[in-house]
XYZ file of N, CA and C in Angstrom:
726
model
N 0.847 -1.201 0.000
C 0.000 0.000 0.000
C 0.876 1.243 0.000
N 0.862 1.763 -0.813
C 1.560 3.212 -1.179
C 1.043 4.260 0.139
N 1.798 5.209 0.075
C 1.725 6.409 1.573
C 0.066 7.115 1.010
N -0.191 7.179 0.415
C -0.914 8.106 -0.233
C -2.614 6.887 0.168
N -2.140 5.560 -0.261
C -3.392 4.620 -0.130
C -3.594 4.515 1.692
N -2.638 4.270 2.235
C -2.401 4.797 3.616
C -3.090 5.768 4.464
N -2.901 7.179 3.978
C -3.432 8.030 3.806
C -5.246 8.154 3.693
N -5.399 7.526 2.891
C -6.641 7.537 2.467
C -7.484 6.909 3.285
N -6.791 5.775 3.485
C -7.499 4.440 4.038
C -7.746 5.143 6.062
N -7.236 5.868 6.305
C -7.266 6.557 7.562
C -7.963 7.679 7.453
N -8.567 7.759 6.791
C -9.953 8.776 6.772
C -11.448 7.970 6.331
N -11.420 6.747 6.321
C -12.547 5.912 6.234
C -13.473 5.538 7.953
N -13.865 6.285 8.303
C -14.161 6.631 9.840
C -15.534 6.486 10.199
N -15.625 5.349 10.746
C -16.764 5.521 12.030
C -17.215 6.879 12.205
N -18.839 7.326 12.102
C -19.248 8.481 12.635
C -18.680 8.802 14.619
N -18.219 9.794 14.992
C -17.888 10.378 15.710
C -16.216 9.782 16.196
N -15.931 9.371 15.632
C -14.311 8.966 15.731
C -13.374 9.646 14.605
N -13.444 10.993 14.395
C -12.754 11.240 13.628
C -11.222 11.318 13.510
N -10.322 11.951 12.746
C -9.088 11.408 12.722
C -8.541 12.834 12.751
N -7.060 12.935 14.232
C -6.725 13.980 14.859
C -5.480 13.941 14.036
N -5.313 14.912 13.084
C -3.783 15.325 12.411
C -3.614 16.725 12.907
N -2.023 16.491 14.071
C -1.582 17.611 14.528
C -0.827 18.344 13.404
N -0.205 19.396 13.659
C 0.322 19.960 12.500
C 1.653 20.571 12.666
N 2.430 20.003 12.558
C 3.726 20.146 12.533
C 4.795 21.395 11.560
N 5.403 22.317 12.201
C 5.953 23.218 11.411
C 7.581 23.091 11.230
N 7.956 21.465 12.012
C 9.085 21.565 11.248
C 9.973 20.353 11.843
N 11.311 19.626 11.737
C 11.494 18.112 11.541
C 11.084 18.005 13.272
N 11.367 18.693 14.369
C 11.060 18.626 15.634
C 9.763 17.968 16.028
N 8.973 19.372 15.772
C 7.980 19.416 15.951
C 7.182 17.801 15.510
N 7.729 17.360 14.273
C 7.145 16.580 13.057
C 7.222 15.120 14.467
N 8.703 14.754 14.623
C 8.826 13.808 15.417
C 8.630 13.510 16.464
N 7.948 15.071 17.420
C 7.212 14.412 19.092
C 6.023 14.337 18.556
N 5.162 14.535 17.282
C 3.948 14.335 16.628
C 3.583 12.554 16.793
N 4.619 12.370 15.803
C 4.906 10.719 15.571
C 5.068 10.013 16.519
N 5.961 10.428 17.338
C 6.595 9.576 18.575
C 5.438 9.485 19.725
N 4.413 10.251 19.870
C 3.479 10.182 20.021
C 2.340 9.285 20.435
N 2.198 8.714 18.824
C 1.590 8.239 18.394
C 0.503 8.264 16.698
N 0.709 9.406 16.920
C -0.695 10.469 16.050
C -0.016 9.163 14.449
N -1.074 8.559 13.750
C -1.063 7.931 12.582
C -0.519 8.792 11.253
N -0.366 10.154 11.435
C -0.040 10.845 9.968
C -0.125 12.649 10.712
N 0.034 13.093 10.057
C 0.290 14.369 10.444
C -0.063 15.533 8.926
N -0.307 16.588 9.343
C -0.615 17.777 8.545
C 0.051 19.059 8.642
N 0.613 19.359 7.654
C 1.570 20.918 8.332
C 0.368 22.074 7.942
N 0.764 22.790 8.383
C 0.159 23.912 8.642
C 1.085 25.048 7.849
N 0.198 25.684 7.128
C 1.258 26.757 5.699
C 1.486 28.070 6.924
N 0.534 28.788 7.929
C 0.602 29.710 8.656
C 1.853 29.226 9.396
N 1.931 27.768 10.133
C 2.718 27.774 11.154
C 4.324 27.287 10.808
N 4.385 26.975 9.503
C 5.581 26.708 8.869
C 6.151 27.813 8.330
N 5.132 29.365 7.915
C 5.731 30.545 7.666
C 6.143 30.817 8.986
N 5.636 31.060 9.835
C 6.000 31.604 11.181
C 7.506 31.057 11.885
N 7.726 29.953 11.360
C 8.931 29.256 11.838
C 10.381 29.561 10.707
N 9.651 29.802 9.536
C 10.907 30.624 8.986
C 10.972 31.937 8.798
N 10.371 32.313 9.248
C 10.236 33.925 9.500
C 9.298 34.565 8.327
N 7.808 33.997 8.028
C 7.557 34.807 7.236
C 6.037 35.350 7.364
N 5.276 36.162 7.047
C 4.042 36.156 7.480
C 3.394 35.490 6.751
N 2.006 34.824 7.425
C 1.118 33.729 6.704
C 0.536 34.343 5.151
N 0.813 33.396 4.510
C 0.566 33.441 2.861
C 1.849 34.190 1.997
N 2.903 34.717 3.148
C 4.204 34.902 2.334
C 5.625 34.117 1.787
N 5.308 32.997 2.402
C 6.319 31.975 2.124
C 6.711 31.701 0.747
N 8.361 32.320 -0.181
C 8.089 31.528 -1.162
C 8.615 29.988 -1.655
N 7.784 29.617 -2.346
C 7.041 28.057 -2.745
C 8.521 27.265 -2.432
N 9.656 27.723 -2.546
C 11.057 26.647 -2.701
C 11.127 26.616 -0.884
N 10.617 27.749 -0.377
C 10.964 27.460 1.290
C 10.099 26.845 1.890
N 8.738 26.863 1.134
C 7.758 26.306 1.620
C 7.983 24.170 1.782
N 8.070 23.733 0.261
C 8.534 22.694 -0.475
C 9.890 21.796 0.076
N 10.841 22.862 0.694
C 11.955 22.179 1.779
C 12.065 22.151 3.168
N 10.668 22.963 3.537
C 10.302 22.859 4.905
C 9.441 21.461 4.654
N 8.683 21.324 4.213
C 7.865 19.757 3.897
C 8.335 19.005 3.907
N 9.864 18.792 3.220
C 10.433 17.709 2.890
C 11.253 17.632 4.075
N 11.378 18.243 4.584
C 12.671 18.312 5.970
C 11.116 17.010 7.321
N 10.444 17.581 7.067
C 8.996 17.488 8.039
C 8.834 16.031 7.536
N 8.805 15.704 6.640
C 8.223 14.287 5.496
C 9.689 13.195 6.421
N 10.577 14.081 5.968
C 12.071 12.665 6.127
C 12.340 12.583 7.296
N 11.777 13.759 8.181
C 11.876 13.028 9.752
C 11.368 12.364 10.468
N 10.348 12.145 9.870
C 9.072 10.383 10.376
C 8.830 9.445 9.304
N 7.992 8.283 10.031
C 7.823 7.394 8.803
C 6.325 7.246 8.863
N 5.626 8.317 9.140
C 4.194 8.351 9.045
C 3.680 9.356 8.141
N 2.764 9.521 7.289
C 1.976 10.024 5.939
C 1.995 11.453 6.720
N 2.881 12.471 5.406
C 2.537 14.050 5.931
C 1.830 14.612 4.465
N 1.047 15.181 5.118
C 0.019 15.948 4.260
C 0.437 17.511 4.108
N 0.778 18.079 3.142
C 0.870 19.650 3.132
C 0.406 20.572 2.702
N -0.076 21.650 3.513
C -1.048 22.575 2.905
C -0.222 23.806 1.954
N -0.185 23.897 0.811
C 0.254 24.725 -0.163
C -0.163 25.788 -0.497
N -0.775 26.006 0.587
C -2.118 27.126 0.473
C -2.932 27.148 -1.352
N -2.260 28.366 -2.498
C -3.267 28.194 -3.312
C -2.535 27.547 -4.669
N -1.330 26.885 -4.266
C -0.475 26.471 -5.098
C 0.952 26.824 -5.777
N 0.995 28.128 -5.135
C 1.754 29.091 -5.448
C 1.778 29.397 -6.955
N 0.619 29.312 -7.779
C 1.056 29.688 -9.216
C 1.461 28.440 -10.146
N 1.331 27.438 -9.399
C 2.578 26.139 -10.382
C 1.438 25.956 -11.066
N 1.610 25.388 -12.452
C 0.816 24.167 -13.159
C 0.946 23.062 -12.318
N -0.507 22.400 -12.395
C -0.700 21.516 -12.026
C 0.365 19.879 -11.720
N 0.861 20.199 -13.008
C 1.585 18.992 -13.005
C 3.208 19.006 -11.916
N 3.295 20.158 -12.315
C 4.660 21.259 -11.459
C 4.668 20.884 -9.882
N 2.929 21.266 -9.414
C 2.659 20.840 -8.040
C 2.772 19.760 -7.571
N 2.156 18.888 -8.394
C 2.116 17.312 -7.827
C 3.336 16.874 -8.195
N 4.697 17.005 -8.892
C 5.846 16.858 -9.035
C 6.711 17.453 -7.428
N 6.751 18.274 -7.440
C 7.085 19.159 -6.315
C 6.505 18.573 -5.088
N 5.189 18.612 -4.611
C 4.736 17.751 -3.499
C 5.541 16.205 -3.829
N 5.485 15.427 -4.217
C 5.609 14.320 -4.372
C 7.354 13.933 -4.094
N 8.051 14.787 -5.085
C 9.710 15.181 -4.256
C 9.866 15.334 -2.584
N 8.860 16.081 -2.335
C 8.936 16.128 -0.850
C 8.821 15.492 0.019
N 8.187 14.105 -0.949
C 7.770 13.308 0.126
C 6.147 13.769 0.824
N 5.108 14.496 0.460
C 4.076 14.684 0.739
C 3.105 13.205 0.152
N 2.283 13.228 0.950
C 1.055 12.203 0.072
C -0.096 12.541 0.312
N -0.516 13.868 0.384
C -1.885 14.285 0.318
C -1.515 16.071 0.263
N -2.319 16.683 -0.137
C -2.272 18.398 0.157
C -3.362 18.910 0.272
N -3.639 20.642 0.843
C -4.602 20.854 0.955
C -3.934 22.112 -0.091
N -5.631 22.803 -0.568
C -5.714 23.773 -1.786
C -6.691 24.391 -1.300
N -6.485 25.616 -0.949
C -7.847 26.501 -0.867
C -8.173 27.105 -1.987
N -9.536 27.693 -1.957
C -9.783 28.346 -2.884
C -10.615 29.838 -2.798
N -9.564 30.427 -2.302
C -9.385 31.908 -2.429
C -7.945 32.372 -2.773
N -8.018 33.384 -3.226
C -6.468 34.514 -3.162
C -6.831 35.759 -2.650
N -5.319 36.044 -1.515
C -5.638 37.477 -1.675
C -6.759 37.689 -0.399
N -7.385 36.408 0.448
C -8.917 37.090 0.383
C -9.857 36.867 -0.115
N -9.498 36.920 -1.531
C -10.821 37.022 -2.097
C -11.162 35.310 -2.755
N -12.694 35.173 -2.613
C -13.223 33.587 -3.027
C -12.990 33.763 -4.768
N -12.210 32.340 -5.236
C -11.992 32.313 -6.169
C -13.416 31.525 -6.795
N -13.614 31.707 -8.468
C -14.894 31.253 -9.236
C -14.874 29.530 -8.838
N -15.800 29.620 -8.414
C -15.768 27.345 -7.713
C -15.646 26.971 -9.094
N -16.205 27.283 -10.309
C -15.764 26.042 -11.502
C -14.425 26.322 -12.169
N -13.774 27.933 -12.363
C -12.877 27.525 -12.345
C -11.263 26.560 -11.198
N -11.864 26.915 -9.880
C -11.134 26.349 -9.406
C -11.406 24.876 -9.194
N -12.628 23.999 -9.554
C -12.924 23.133 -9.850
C -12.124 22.309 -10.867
N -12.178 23.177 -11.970
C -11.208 22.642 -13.194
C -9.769 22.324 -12.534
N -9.277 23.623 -12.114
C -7.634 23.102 -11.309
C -7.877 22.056 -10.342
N -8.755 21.580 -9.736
C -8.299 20.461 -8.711
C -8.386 19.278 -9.613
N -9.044 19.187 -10.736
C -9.144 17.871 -11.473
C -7.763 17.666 -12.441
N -7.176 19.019 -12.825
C -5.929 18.597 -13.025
C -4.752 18.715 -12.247
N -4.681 18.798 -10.826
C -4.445 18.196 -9.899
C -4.105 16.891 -9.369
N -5.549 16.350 -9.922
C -5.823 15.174 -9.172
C -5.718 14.104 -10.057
N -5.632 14.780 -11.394
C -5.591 14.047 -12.813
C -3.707 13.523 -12.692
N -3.099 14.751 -12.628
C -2.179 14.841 -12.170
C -1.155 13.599 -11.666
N -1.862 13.847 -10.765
C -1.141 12.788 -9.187
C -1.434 11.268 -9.285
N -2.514 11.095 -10.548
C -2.717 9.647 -10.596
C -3.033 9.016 -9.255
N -3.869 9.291 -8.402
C -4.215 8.452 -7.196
C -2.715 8.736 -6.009
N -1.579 9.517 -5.955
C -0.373 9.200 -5.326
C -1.080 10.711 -4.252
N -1.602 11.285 -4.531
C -1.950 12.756 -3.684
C -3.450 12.266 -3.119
N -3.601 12.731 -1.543
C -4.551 12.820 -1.173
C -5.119 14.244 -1.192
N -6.490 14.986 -2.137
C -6.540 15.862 -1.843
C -8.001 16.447 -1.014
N -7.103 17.845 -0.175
C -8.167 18.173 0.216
C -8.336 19.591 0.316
N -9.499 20.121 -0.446
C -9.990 21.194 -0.762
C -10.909 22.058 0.143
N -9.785 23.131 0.540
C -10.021 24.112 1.565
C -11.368 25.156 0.509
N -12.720 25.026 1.664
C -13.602 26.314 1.023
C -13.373 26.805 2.019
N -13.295 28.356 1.052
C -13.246 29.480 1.991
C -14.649 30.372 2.414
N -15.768 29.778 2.234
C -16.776 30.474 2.288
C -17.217 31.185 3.686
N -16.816 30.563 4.363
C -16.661 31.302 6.173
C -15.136 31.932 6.430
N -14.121 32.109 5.386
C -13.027 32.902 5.696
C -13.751 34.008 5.054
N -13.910 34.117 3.923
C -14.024 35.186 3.130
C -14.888 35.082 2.245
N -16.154 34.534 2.049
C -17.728 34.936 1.684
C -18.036 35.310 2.715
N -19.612 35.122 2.672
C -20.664 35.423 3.384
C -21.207 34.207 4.399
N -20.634 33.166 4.595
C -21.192 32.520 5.288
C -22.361 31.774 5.298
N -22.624 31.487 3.884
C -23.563 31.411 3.533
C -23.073 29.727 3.240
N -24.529 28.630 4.365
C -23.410 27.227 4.374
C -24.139 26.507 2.958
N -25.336 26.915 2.070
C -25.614 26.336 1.042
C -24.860 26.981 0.191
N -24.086 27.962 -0.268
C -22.788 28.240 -0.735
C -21.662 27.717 -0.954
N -21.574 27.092 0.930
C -20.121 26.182 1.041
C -20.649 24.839 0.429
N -21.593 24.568 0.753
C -22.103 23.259 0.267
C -22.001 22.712 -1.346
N -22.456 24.045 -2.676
C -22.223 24.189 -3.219
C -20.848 23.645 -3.689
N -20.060 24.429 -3.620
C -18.725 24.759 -3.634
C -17.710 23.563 -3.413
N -18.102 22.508 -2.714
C -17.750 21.269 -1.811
C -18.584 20.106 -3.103
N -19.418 20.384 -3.521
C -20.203 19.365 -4.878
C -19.604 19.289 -5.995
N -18.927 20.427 -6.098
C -17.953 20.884 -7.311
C -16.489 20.729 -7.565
N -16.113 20.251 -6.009
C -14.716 20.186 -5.761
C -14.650 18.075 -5.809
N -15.546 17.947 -5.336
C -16.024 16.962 -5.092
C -16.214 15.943 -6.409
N -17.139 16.474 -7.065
C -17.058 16.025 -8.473
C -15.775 16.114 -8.941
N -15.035 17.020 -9.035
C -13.123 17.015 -9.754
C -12.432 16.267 -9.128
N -12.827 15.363 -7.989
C -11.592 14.208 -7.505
C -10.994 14.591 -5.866
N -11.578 15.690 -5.545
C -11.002 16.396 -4.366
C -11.151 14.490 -3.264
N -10.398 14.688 -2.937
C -11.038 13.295 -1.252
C -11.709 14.005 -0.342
N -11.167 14.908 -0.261
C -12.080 15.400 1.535
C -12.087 17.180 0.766
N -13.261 17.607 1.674
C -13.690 19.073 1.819
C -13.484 20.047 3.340
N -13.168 20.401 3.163
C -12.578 21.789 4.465
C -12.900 22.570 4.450
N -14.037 23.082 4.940
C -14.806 24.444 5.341
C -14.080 25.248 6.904
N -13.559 25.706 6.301
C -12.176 26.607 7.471
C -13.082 27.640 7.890
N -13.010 27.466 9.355
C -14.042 28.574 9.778
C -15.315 28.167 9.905
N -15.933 27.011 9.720
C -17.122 26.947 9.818
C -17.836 26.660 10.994
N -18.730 27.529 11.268
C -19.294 27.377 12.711
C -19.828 26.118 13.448
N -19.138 25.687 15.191
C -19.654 24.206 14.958
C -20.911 23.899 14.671
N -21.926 24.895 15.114
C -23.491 24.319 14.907
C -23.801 24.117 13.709
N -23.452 24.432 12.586
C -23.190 23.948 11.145
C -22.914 22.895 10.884
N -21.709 22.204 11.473
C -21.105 20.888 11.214
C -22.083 19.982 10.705
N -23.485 19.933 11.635
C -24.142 18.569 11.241
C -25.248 18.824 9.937
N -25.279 20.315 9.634
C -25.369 20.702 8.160
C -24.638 20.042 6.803
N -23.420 20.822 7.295
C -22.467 20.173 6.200
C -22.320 18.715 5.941
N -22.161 18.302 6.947
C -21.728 16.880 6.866
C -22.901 16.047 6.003
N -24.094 16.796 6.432
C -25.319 15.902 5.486
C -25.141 16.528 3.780
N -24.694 17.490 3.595
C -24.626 18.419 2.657
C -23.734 17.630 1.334
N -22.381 17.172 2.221
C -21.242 16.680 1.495
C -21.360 15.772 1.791
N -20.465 14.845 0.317
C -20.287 13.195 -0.066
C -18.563 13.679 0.702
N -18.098 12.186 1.527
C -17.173 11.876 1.633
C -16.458 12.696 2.902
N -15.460 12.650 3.475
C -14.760 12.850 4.672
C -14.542 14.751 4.605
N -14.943 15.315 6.068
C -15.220 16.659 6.139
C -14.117 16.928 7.202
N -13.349 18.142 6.923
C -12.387 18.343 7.998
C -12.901 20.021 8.414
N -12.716 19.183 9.861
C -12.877 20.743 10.411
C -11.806 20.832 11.565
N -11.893 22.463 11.717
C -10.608 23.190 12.569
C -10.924 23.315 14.096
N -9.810 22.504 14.564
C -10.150 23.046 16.432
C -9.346 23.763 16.659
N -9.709 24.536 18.049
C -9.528 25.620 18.383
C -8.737 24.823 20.226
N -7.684 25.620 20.283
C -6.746 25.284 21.551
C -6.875 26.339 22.958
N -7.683 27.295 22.312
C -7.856 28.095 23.395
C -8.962 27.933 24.361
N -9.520 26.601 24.023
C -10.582 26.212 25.892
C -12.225 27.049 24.847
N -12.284 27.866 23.421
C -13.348 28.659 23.396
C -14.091 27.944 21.882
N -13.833 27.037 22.179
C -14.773 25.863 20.743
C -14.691 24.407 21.383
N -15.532 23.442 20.641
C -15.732 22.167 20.930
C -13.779 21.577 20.901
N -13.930 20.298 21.240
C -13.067 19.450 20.876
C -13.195 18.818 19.954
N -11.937 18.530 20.093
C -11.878 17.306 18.306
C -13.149 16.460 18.668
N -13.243 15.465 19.612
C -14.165 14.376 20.013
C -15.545 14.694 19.639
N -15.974 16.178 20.127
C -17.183 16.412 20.010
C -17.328 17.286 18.719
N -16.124 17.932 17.919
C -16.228 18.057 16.438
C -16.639 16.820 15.758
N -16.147 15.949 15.950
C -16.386 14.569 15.724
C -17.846 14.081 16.011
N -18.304 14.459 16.719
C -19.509 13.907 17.333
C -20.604 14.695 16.462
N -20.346 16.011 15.958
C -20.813 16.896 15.172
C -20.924 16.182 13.478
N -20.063 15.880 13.265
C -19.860 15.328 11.885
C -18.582 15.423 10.977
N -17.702 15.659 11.871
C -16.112 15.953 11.460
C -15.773 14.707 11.089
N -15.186 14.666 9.991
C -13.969 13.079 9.599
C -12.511 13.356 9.920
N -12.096 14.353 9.832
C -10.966 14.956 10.449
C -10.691 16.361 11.028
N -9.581 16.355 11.960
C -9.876 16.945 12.540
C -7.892 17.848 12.747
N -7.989 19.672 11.940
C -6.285 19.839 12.369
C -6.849 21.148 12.832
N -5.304 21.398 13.412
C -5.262 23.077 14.327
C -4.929 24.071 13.500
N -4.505 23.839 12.385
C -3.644 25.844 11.502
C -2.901 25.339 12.262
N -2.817 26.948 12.753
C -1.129 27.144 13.322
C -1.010 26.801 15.060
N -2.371 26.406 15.342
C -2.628 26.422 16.819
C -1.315 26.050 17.204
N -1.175 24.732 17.139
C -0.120 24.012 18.171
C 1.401 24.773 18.006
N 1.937 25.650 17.171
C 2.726 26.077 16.359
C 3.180 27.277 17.804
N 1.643 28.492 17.581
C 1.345 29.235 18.543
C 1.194 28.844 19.747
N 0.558 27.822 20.176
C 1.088 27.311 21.751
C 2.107 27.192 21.907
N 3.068 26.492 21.380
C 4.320 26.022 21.713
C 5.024 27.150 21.438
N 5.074 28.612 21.135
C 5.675 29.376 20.952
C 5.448 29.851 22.482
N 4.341 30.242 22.793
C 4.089 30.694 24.058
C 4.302 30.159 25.304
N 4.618 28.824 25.048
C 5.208 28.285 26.229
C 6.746 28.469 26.116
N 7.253 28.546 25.031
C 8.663 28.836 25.322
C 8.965 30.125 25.910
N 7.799 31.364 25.557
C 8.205 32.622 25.896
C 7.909 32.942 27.424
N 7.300 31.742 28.169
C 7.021 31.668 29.413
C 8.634 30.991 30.085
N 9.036 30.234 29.174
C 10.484 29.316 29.859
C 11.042 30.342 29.547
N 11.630 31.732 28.690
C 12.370 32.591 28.485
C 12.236 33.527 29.402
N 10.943 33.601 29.857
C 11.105 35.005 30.620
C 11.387 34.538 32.217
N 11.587 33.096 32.217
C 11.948 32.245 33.945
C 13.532 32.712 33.426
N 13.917 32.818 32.529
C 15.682 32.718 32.460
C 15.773 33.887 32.450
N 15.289 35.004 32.391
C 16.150 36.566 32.654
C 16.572 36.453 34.101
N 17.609 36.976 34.326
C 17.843 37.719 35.871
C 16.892 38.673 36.142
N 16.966 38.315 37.336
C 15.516 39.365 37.839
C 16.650 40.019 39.155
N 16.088 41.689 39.282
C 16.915 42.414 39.939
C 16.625 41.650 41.642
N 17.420 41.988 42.608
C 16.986 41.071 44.265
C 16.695 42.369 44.778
């Protein structure tokens, strides 16, 4: 079974057992993920800019692509990478590039900028994508309709039919409110990922899960925790005046 069939085969889920991919921003991070336990892992494009110094959606694509691969060769469990909107590559360019890295699934949103891109044309790009990758990419197609529409969940729903039809595997409504979840989930064919939140002020994975989640990652959460706990161990090491 190839990383990618692997992959796949771990998003075939019992309703309310969904599947927890932490998100790793770099070979460290990647290996107390694994060591763990966690079955596969997901990087996070915000929290992998943040670790090389760049702001989210500024990373360019060669730093992005050797942060993955650094993340990929330090475990032996399936890493998934979010490329945000592709950086511009042809299709074939991408799934060449992911696939060097050692990725076996990615995520693709579909906005720029902000702004929601046309669902059929970005429909068309995920099918040559996915046309692409010949079955070796798991993909999963970030809607942005609660980043940047209106919120409108027969919109996202929409949008998720279309991505869906082009080969996408799973749909990602980023931002979507939990009381929605058991909307969507009836809405969409096939495995739904939604985003938890680390600050104690949204459900848990379990009960995202219980909602209608098939998977379940943080962004940059864990990225940003673990930053803040170091800046708590930094500020124990100043000298403090007696």
């Amino acid at each position: 079974m190839t990383g990618a069939e692997t992959f796949r085969a771990l998003h075939r889920r019992a309703p309310g057992d969904p599947l927890v991919l932490p998100g790793p921003w770099d070979a460290v991070s990647a290996r107390v993920f694994a060591d763990a336990g966690f079955p596969a892992l997901a990087t996070p494009s915000a929290g992998v800019a943040a670790a090389l110094g760049h702001a989210d959606g500024q990373t360019p694509a060669d730093e992005m692509f050797a942060a993955v691969a650094r993340i990929c060769r330090a475990v032996d469990v399936p890493v998934s990478a979010d490329v945000e909107g592709g950086y511009g590559l042809p299709p074939k360019e991408l799934v060449e590039r992911l696939l060097e890295a050692g990725a076996v699934g990615c995520n693709l949103e579909d906005s720029a900028g902000g702004v929601l891109q046309d669902p059929h044309r970005h429909a068309d790009r995920l099918a040559e994508v996915v046309a692409a990758a010949g079955g070796e990419l798991f993909v999963n197609a970030r809607v942005d309709t609660f980043a940047y529409g209106d919120g409108d969940p027969e919109q996202a729903i929409a949008r998720a039919a279309a991505y869906v039809a082009a080969g996408a595997d799973c749909i990602y409504p980023i931002f979507a409110p939990a009381e929605l979840l058991p909307l969507l989930r009836s809405g969409i064919q096939g495995p739904v990922n939604a985003l938890a939140r680390l600050d104690g002020t949204g459900p848990t994975p379990a009960e995202l899960g219980e909602r209608g989640a098939t998977r379940i990652t943080f962004g940059p959460g864990l990225q940003r925790r673990a930053a803040a706990a170091l800046s708590e161990i930094a500020e124990g090491l100043l000298p403090r005046p007696s």
